[in-house]
Amino acid sequence: MRALVLTADRRLELAERDRPQPKAPRDVLVRVVQTGICGTDRSVLVGKFAAEPGVIMGHEAVGEVAEIGPDVTDLAIGDRVIVNPTLYCGRCIRCLRGQTNFCHRKTGNEIGIDRDGSYAEYILLEDRFLHRIPDGVSYDRAVLTEPLACVLNNLDSAGLTPGEPVTVIGAGPIGLVCAVAARHLGSPVTLIERDDFRRDQARELMKEFFPSDVTVVGADPADRPDRAPTVVDTVGNQLDTALDLADDVGTVVAMGYDSRAEATVRPLEILQRQLRIVGAGDYRGPHFPRAVEMAARLPLERLVTHRFPLERHEEAFAALAASNGSGYSALKVVLQSAEDAQ
Ligand SMILES: [Zn+2]
Ligand SMILES: [Zn+2]
């Protein structure tokens, strides 16, 4: 099969690999239709996040069941499925505490990082990490389930009280999914984005999703929103701003990935304003089925702006980057392993 493999000098290379074969009784072979490019994938290629050379990358995947092991009863050949890429053992102390995203047996089990992922024609997984796509939900919508699961975990960790205002910093794909989810849960949302393209896209999308209670503003101090009880930094280097935008007794969530970001916090301010700074990782086991269900009710497919076949991966990654001078021109970019209807 064709697959995009990570080289030692951090490039992706289209290679020929053996198609995996179901070995364990609960293995399922999935014919991949498409995979969303995640911020972490870009981080790997620019050296901000470590991954194993030789691995097939990609984790935000959807596809169709192609083969099943003898003990698989909940899935049948031909079922459309979403990959739940945060594998866990279910037996270690972290898993038993429900902290499945920090499973002690993660090494060698991180899809697209140190275990073969979905930028390929096929991927092999245990059946418990596959969820059937609800009827009527397109592959384009389903491909945003994993980012939605991450967002749900982060909003949960903030202790978000539905109905209370949320400020989201950054209107990239994660920021938009975060804004949509928080608004869906009943909170008025302010979305802050400094890039003109992303701000315009966000305004257009949000008008369509929710006619009221979503405000999209730029980074201009004049547009600064009122302090909110929950502030989510989906950029990853905006902690100072986020703390400034949080109400007293508020919570700031550090959600964006930026391994180079540093911030100075003043402990006395944290104490006197009773602020909480929360990190939540990706998502826990139960968030994934919740995200599958919620995605069925949200037109997340509108976030997919670009699609490329595997062999055009360089263009796909280039589309994600902000070009000098003209800013961003894409939201979610997907790599297609097959040409099924989206
Ligand atoms: Zn991801
Ligand atoms: Zn575990």
PDB file of C-alpha atoms and ligand atoms in Angstrom, residues 87-96 99-100 102-106, ligand 2:
ATOM      1  CA  LEU A  87      -4.821   4.238  22.436  1.00  0.00           C
ATOM      2  CA  TYR A  88      -4.696   3.053  26.033  1.00  0.00           C
ATOM      3  CA  CYS A  89      -4.268  -0.247  27.836  1.00  0.00           C
ATOM      4  CA  GLY A  90      -7.244   0.044  30.213  1.00  0.00           C
ATOM      5  CA  ARG A  91      -5.349  -1.739  33.014  1.00  0.00           C
ATOM      6  CA  CYS A  92      -2.620   0.563  34.359  1.00  0.00           C
ATOM      7  CA  ILE A  93      -3.227   2.842  37.338  1.00  0.00           C
ATOM      8  CA  ARG A  94      -3.764   5.910  35.126  1.00  0.00           C
ATOM      9  CA  CYS A  95      -6.307   4.098  32.973  1.00  0.00           C
ATOM     10  CA  LEU A  96      -8.079   2.797  36.077  1.00  0.00           C
ATOM     11  CA  GLN A  99      -6.741   9.246  32.855  1.00  0.00           C
ATOM     12  CA  THR A 100      -6.506   7.146  29.697  1.00  0.00           C
ATOM     13  CA  PHE A 102      -1.802   9.440  30.200  1.00  0.00           C
ATOM     14  CA  CYS A 103      -1.774   5.630  30.044  1.00  0.00           C
ATOM     15  CA  HIS A 104       1.548   4.211  31.259  1.00  0.00           C
ATOM     16  CA  ARG A 105       1.781   2.010  28.165  1.00  0.00           C
ATOM     17  CA  LYS A 106       1.758   4.853  25.650  1.00  0.00           C
TER      18      LYS A 106
HETATM   19 ZN    ZN B   2      -3.046   2.256  30.662  1.00  0.00          ZN
END
